[in-house]
Coordinates of C-alpha atoms in Angstrom, one line a residue:
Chain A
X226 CA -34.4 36.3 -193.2
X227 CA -38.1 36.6 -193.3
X228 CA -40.8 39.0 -193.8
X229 CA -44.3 38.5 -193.5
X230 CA -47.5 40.4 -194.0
X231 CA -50.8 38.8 -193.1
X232 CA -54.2 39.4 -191.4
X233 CA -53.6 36.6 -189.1
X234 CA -52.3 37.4 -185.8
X235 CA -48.8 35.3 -184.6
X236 CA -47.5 33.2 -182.6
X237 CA -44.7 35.0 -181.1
X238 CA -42.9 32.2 -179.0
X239 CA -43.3 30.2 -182.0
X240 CA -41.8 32.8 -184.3
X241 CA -38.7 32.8 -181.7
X242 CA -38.0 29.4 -181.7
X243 CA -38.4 29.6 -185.5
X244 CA -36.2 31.8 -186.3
X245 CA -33.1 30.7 -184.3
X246 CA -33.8 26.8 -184.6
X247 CA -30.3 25.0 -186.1
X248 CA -28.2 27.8 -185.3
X249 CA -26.2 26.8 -182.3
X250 CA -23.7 30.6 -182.9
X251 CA -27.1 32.2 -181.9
X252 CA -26.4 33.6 -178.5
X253 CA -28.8 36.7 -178.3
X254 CA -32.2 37.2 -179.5
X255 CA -33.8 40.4 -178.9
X256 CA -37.5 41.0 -180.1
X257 CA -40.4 43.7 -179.9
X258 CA -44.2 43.3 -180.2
X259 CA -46.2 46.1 -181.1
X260 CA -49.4 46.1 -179.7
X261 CA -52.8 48.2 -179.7
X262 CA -53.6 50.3 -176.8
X263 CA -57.2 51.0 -175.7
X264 CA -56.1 55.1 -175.2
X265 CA -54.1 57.3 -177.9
X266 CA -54.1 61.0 -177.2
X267 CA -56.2 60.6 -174.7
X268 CA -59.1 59.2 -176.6
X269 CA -60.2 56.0 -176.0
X270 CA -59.7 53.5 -178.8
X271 CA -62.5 50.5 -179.6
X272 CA -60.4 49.4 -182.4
X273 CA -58.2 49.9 -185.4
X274 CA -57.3 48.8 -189.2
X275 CA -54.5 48.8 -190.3
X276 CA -53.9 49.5 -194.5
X277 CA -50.5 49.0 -196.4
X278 CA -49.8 49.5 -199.9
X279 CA -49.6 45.8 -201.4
X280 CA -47.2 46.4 -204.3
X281 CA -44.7 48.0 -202.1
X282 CA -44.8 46.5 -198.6
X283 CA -42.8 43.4 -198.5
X284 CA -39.7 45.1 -200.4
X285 CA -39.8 47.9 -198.8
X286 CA -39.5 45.5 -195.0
X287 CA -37.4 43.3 -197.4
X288 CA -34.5 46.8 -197.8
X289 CA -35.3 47.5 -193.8
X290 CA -33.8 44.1 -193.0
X291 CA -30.9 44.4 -195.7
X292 CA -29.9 47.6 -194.0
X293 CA -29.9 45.9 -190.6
X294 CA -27.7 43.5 -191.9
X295 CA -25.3 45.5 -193.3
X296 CA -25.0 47.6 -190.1
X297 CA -25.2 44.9 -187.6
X298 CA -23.2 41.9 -187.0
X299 CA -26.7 39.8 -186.8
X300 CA -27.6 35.9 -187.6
X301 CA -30.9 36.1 -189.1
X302 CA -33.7 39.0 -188.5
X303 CA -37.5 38.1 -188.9
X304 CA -40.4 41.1 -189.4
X305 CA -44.2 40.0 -188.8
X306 CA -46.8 42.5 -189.8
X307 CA -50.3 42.4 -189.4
X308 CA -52.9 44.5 -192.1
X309 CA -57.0 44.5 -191.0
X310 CA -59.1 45.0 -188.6
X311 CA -57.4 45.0 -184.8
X312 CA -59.2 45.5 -181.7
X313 CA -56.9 46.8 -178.3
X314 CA -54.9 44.0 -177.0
X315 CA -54.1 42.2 -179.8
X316 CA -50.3 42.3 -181.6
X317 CA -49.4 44.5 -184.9
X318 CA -46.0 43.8 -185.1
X319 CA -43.1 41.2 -184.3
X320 CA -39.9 42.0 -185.0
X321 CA -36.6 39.7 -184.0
X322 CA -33.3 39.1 -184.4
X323 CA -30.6 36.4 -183.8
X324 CA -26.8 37.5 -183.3
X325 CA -23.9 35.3 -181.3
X326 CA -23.9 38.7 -179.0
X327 CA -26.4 40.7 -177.4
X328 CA -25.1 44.6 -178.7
X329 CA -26.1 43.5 -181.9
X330 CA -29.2 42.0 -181.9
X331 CA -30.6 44.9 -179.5
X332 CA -29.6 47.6 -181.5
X333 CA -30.8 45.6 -184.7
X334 CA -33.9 45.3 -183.6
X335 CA -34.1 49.0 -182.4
X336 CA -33.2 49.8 -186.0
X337 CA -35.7 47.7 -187.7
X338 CA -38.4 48.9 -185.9
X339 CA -37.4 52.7 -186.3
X340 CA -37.2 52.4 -189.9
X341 CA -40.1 50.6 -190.4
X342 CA -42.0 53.4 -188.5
X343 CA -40.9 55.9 -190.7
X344 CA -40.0 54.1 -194.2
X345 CA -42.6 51.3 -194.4
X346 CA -46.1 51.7 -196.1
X347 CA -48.1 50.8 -193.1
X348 CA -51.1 53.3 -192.1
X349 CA -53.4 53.6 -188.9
X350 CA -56.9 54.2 -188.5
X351 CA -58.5 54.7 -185.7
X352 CA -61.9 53.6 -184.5
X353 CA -63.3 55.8 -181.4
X354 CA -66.1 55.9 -179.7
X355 CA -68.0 58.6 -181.9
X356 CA -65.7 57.9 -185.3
X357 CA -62.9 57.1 -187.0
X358 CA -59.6 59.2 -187.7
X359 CA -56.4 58.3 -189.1
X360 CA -53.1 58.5 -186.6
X361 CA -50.4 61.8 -187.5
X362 CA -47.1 60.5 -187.5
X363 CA -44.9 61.9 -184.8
X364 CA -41.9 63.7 -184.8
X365 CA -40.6 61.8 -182.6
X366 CA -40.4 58.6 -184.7
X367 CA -38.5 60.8 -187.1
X368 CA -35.9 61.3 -184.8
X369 CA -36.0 58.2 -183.5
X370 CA -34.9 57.0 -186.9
X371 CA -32.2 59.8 -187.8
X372 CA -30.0 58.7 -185.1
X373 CA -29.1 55.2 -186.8
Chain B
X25 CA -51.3 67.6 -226.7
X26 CA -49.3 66.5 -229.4
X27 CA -48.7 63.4 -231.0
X28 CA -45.6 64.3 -232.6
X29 CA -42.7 62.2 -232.0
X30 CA -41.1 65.0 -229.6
X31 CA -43.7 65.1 -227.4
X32 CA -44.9 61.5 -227.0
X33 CA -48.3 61.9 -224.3
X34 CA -47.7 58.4 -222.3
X35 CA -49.7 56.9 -218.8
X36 CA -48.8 57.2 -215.5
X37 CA -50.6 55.4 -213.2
X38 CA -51.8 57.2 -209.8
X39 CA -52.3 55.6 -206.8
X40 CA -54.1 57.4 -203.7
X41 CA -53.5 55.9 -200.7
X42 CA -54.6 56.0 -196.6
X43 CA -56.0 59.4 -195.8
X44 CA -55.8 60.6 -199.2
X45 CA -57.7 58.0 -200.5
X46 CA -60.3 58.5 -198.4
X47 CA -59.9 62.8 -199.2
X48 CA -60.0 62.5 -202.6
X49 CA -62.3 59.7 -202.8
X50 CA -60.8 57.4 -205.3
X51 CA -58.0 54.6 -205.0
X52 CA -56.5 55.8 -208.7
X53 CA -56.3 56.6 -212.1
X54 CA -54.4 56.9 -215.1
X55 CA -53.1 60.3 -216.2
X56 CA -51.3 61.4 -219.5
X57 CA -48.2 63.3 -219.6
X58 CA -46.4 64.4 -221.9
X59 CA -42.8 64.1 -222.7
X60 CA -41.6 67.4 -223.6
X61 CA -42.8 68.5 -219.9
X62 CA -39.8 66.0 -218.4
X63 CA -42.5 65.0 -215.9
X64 CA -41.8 64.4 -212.5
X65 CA -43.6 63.8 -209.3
X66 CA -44.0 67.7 -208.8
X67 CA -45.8 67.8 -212.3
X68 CA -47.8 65.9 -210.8
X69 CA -48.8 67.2 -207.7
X70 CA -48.9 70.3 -209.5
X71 CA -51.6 68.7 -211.9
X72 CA -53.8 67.4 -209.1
X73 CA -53.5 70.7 -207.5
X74 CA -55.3 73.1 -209.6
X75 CA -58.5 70.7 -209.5
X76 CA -59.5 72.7 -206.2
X77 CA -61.3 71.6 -203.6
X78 CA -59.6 68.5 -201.5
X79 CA -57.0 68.2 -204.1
X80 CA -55.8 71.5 -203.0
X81 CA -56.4 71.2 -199.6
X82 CA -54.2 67.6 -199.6
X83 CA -51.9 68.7 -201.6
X84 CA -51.2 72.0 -200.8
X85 CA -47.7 73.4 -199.8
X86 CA -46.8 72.2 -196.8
X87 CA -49.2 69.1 -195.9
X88 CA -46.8 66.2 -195.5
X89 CA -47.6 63.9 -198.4
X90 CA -44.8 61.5 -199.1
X91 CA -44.1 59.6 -202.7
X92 CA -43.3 56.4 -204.2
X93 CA -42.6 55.5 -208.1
X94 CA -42.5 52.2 -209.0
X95 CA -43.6 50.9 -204.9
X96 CA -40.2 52.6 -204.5
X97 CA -40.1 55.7 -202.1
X98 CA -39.4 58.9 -204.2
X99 CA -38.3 62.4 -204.3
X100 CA -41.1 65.1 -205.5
X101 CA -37.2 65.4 -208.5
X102 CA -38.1 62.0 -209.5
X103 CA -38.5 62.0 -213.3
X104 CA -41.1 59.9 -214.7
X105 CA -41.9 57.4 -217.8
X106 CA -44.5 56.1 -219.4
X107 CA -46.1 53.0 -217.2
X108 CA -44.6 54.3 -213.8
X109 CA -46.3 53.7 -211.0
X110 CA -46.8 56.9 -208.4
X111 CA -48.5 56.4 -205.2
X112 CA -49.1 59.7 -203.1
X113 CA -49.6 58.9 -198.9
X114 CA -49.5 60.5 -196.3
X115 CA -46.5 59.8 -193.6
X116 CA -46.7 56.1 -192.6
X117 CA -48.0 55.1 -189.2
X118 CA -47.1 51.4 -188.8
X119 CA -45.7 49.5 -186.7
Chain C
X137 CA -43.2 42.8 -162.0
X138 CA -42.0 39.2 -161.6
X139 CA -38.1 37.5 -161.3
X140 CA -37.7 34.1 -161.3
X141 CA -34.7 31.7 -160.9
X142 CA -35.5 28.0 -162.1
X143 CA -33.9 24.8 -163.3
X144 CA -36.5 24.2 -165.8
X145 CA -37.2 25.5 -169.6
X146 CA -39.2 28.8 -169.8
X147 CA -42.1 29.4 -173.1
X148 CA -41.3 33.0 -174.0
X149 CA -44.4 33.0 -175.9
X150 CA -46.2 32.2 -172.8
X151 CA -44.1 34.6 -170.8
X152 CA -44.5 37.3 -172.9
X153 CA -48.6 36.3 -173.4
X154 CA -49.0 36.5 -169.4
X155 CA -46.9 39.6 -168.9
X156 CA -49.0 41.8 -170.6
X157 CA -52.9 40.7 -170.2
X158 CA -55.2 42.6 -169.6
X159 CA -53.1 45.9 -169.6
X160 CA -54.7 47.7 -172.6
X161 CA -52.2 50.2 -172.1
X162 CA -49.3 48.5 -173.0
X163 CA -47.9 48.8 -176.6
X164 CA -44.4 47.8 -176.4
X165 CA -43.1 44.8 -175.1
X166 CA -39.8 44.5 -175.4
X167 CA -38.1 41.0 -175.0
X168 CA -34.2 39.2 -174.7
X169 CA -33.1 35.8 -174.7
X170 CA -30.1 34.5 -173.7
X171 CA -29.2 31.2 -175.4
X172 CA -26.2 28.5 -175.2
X173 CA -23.9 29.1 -178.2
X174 CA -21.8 25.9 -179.2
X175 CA -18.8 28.1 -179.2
X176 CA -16.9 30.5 -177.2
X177 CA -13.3 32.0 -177.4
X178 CA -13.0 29.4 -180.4
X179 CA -13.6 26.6 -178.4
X180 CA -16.4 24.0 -179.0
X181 CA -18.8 23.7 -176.0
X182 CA -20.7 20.8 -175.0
X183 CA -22.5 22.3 -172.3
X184 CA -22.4 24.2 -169.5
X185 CA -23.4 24.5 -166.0
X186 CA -25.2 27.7 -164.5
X187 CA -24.2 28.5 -160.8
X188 CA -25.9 31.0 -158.6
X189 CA -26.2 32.4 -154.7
X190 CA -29.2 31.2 -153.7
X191 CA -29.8 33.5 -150.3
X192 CA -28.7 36.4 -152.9
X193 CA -30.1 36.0 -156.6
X194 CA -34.2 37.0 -156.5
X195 CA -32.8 40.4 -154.6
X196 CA -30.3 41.5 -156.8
X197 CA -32.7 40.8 -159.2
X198 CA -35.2 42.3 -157.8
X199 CA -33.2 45.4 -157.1
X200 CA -32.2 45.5 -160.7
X201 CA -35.9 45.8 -162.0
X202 CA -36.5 48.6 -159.6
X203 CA -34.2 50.4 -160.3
X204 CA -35.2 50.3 -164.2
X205 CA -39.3 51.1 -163.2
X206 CA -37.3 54.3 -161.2
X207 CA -35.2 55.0 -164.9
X208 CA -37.8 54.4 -167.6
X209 CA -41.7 54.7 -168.0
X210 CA -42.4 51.1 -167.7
X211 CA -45.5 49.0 -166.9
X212 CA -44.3 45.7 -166.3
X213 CA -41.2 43.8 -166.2
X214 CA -40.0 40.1 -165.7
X215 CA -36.9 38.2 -165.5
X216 CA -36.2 34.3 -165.9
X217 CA -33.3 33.2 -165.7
X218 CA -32.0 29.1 -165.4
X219 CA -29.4 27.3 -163.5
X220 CA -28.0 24.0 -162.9
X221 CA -27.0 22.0 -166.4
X222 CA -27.5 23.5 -170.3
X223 CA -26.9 22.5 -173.2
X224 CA -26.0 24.4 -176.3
X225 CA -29.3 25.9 -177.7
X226 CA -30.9 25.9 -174.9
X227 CA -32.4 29.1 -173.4
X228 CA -30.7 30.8 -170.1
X229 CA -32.5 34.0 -169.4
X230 CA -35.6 35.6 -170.5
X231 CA -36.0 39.4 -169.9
X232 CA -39.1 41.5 -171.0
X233 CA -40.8 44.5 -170.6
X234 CA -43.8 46.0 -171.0
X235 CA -44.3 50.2 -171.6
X236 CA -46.9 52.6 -174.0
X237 CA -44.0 53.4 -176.4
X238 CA -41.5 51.5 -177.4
X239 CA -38.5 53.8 -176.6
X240 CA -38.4 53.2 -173.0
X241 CA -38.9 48.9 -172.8
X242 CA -36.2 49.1 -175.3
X243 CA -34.0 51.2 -173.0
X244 CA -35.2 49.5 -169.8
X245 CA -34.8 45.8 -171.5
X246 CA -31.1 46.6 -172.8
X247 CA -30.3 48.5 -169.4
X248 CA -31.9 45.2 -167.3
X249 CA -29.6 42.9 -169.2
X250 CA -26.3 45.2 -169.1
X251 CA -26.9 45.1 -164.9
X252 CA -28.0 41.6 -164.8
X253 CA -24.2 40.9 -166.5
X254 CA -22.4 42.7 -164.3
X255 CA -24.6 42.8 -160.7
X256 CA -26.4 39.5 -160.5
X257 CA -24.8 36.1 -159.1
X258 CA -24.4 34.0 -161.6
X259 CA -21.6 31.8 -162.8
X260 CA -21.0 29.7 -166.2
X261 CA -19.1 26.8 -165.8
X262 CA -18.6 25.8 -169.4
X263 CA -18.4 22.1 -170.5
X264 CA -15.4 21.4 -173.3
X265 CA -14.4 18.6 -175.3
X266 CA -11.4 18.2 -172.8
X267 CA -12.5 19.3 -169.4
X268 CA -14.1 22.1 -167.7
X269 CA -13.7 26.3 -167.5
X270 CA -15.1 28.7 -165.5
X271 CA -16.2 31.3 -167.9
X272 CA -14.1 34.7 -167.7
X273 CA -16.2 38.3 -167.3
X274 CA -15.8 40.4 -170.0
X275 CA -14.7 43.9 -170.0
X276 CA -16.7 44.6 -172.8
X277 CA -20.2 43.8 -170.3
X278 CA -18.8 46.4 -167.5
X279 CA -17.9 48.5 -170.0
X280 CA -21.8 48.2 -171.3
X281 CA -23.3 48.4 -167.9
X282 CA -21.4 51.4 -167.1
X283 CA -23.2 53.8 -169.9
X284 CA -26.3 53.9 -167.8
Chain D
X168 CA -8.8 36.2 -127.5
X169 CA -10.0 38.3 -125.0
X170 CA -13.6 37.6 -123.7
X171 CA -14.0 41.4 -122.0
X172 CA -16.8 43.2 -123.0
X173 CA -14.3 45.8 -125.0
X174 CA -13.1 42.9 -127.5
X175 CA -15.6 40.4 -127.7
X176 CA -15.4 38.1 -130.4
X177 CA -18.1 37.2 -132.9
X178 CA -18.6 35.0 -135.4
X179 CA -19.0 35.8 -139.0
X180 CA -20.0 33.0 -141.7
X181 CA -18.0 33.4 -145.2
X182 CA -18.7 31.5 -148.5
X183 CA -17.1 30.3 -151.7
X184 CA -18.8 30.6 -154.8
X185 CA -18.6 29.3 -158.1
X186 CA -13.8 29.1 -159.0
X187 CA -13.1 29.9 -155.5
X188 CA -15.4 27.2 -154.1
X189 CA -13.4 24.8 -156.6
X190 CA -9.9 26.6 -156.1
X191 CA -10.2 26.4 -152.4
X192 CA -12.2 23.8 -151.8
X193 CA -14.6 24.3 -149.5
X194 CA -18.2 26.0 -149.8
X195 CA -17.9 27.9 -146.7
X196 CA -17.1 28.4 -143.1
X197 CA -17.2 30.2 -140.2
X198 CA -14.6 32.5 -138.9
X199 CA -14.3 34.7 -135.5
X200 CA -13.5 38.4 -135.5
X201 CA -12.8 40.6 -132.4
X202 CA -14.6 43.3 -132.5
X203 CA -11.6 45.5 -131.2
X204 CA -10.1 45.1 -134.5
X205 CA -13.1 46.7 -136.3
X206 CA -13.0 43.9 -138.8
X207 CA -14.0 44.8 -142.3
X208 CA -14.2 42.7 -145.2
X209 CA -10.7 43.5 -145.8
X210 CA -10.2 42.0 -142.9
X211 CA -11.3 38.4 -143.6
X212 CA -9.6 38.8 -147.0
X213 CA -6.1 39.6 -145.6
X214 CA -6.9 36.7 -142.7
X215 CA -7.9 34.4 -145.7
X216 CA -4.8 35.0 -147.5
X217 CA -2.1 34.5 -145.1
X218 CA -3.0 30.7 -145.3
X219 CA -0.7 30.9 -148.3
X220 CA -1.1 28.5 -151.1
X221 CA -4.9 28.9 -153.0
X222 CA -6.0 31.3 -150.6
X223 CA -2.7 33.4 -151.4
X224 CA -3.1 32.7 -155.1
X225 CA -7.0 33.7 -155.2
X226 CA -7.2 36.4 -153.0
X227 CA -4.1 38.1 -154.0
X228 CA -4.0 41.9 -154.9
X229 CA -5.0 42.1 -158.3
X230 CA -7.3 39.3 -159.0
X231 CA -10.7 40.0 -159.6
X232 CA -12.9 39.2 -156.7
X233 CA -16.4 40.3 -156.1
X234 CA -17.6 40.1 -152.0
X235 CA -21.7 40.4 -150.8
X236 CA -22.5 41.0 -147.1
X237 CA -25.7 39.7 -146.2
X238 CA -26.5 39.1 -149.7
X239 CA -26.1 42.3 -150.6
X240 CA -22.7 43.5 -153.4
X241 CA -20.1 45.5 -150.5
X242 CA -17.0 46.7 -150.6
X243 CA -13.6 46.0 -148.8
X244 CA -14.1 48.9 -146.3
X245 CA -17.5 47.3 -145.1
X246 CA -17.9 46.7 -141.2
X247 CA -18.8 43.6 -140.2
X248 CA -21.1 42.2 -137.1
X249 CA -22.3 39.3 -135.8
X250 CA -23.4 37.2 -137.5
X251 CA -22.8 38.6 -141.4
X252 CA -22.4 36.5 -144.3
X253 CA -19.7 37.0 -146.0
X254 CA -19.4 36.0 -149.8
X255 CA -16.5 35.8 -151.6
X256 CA -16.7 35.2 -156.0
X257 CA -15.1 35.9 -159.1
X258 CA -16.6 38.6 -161.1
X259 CA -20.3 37.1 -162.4
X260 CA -21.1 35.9 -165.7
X261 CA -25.0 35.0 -165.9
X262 CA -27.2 36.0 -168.6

């Protein structure tokens, strides 16, 4: 069980191979990359950062994972977060998990990423072409996370 | 404020982060409470409130702000004591 | 939108890298692997061989990502999957897709997999300490394909 | 067989795949229909079966068997024509 937070970007395929390497009852791994559009409520984006709240981050992925594992008959989960500057293209977030079958893992993963929308210190801000704003949270993550 | 032993004043530190920080202008402070209040994160909301201006306007009923004591997320309930840690944020937007 | 049946090893990371360049709109991707587990139905495995129907496997595979491009507000999708002779930890099947949000590759990668089990012509043919078996289809995958 | 133009015969190819092609022993072969009997696939499966033995044993009511016409998943009821492939396989079990 990992969880990382770092300006670096990832290596996803390496993160996979990582994360289930030695465990032969793995039989599913199901992942999801976040990444940054160039267009968000139909204003073109040139860029992002991304800020978190240091003291609190990690634990706060660290009980999002815990959760999962309670809930989910899972092998080993991983969350990669990136914090900084990020232009369209490149990848915020990796999140993956391991289970011997695939119902798990998917809904797992679902899970972690739903939380972490709505529970972990992570904040937006956009850069357009005339300015900056910070991104509203939407609803719909909110529900997203109240049906787990 | 008193000194008495009733109504020990003790610290909290404040921490303001994402859009607020940028609203409000600074990252934190320390504020004094005091004990007889029974402090909790509504106190101080409350407190911040009545400076005016984009405290009010940040904090005003209604805004979505969201709380943590302690890097923990909190209830606006949540009692405090001397050396807590509350950040104020807005709703996250990771991910 | 890509499907691919092959006897050699796949790099997700690559797979997943290629699938989504230079679409700025994409920020989901939403990935599953299917990997060789050393056990099943509490016996060890050794290995196992992956059979298909050649004339028939890129269409039903092909069908099967059309039909999730006509479900759920996707951008991209792909399917790898092996055949011939694995061994346990090796990779079988790579599914991913690409969308905005991350609601619909979730839906769209979960729904690709659940049809893949039950529509497309595969066969495991699992190696054992003692002999050979071809696996059995679970009631538990037609039961999951079903709920689309 | 008849060769008038009412019941001419045709030719349909049918495979094994994956535990028939190793119950029955052979990957595939070619069989001919008269097209009076509006053959089906139901057709070559009751044809199949009356061999007895592991055609009786794998094609017998009740065991799971999957069929594709022209590479595309059919049904028992499916009309066949010249020149169809037939394929006959156990429920699949990729991923």
């Amino acid at each position: 069980m990992t969880v990382r937070v770092q300006t670096d970007d990832f290596d996803a395929g390496r993160e996979l191979t990582r994360l289930r390497r030695e465990d032969l009852g793995v039989g599913a791994v199901a992942s999801f990359i976040g990444t940054v559009r160039d267009v968000n409520d139909a204003s073109t984006i040139t860029g992002m950062t991304l800020e978190h709240y240091p003291g609190m981050t990690e634990a706060a992925l660290d009980d999002i994972v815990d959760e999962a594992r309670r809930r989910f008959d899972i092998r080993d989960a991983l969350i990669v977060h990136r914090v900084g500057p990020l232009a369209p293209g490149d990848q915020i977030v990796l999140v993956a998990v391991t289970s011997a079958h695939r119902g798990a893992a998917f809904a797992a993963c679902e899970f972690i990423m739903d939380y972490l929308k709505t529970r972990a210190p992570f904040w937006k801000k956009e850069r357009l072409t005339d300015g900056e704003r910070w991104v509203e949270a939407r609803a719909s993550d909110e529900d997203a996370a109240r049906r787990w | 404020m008193s000194d008495s032993l009733s109504s020990a004043p003790f610290a909290v530190r404040v921490v303001y982060l994402a859009r607020l920080h940028d609203a409000l202008g600074v990252a934190g402070e320390t504020l004094t409470l005091c004990e007889t209040d029974a402090p909790t994160v509504d106190t101080i909301v409350a407190t911040l409130g009545r400076r005016g201006g984009a405290w009010a306007d940040e904090l005003a009923p209604g805004r979505a702000v969201r709380f943590a004591v302690n890097q923990r997320i909190a209830g606006r309930a949540q009692t405090l004591k001397d050396g807590d840690e509350v950040a104020i944020f807005p709703p996250v937007t990771g991910g």
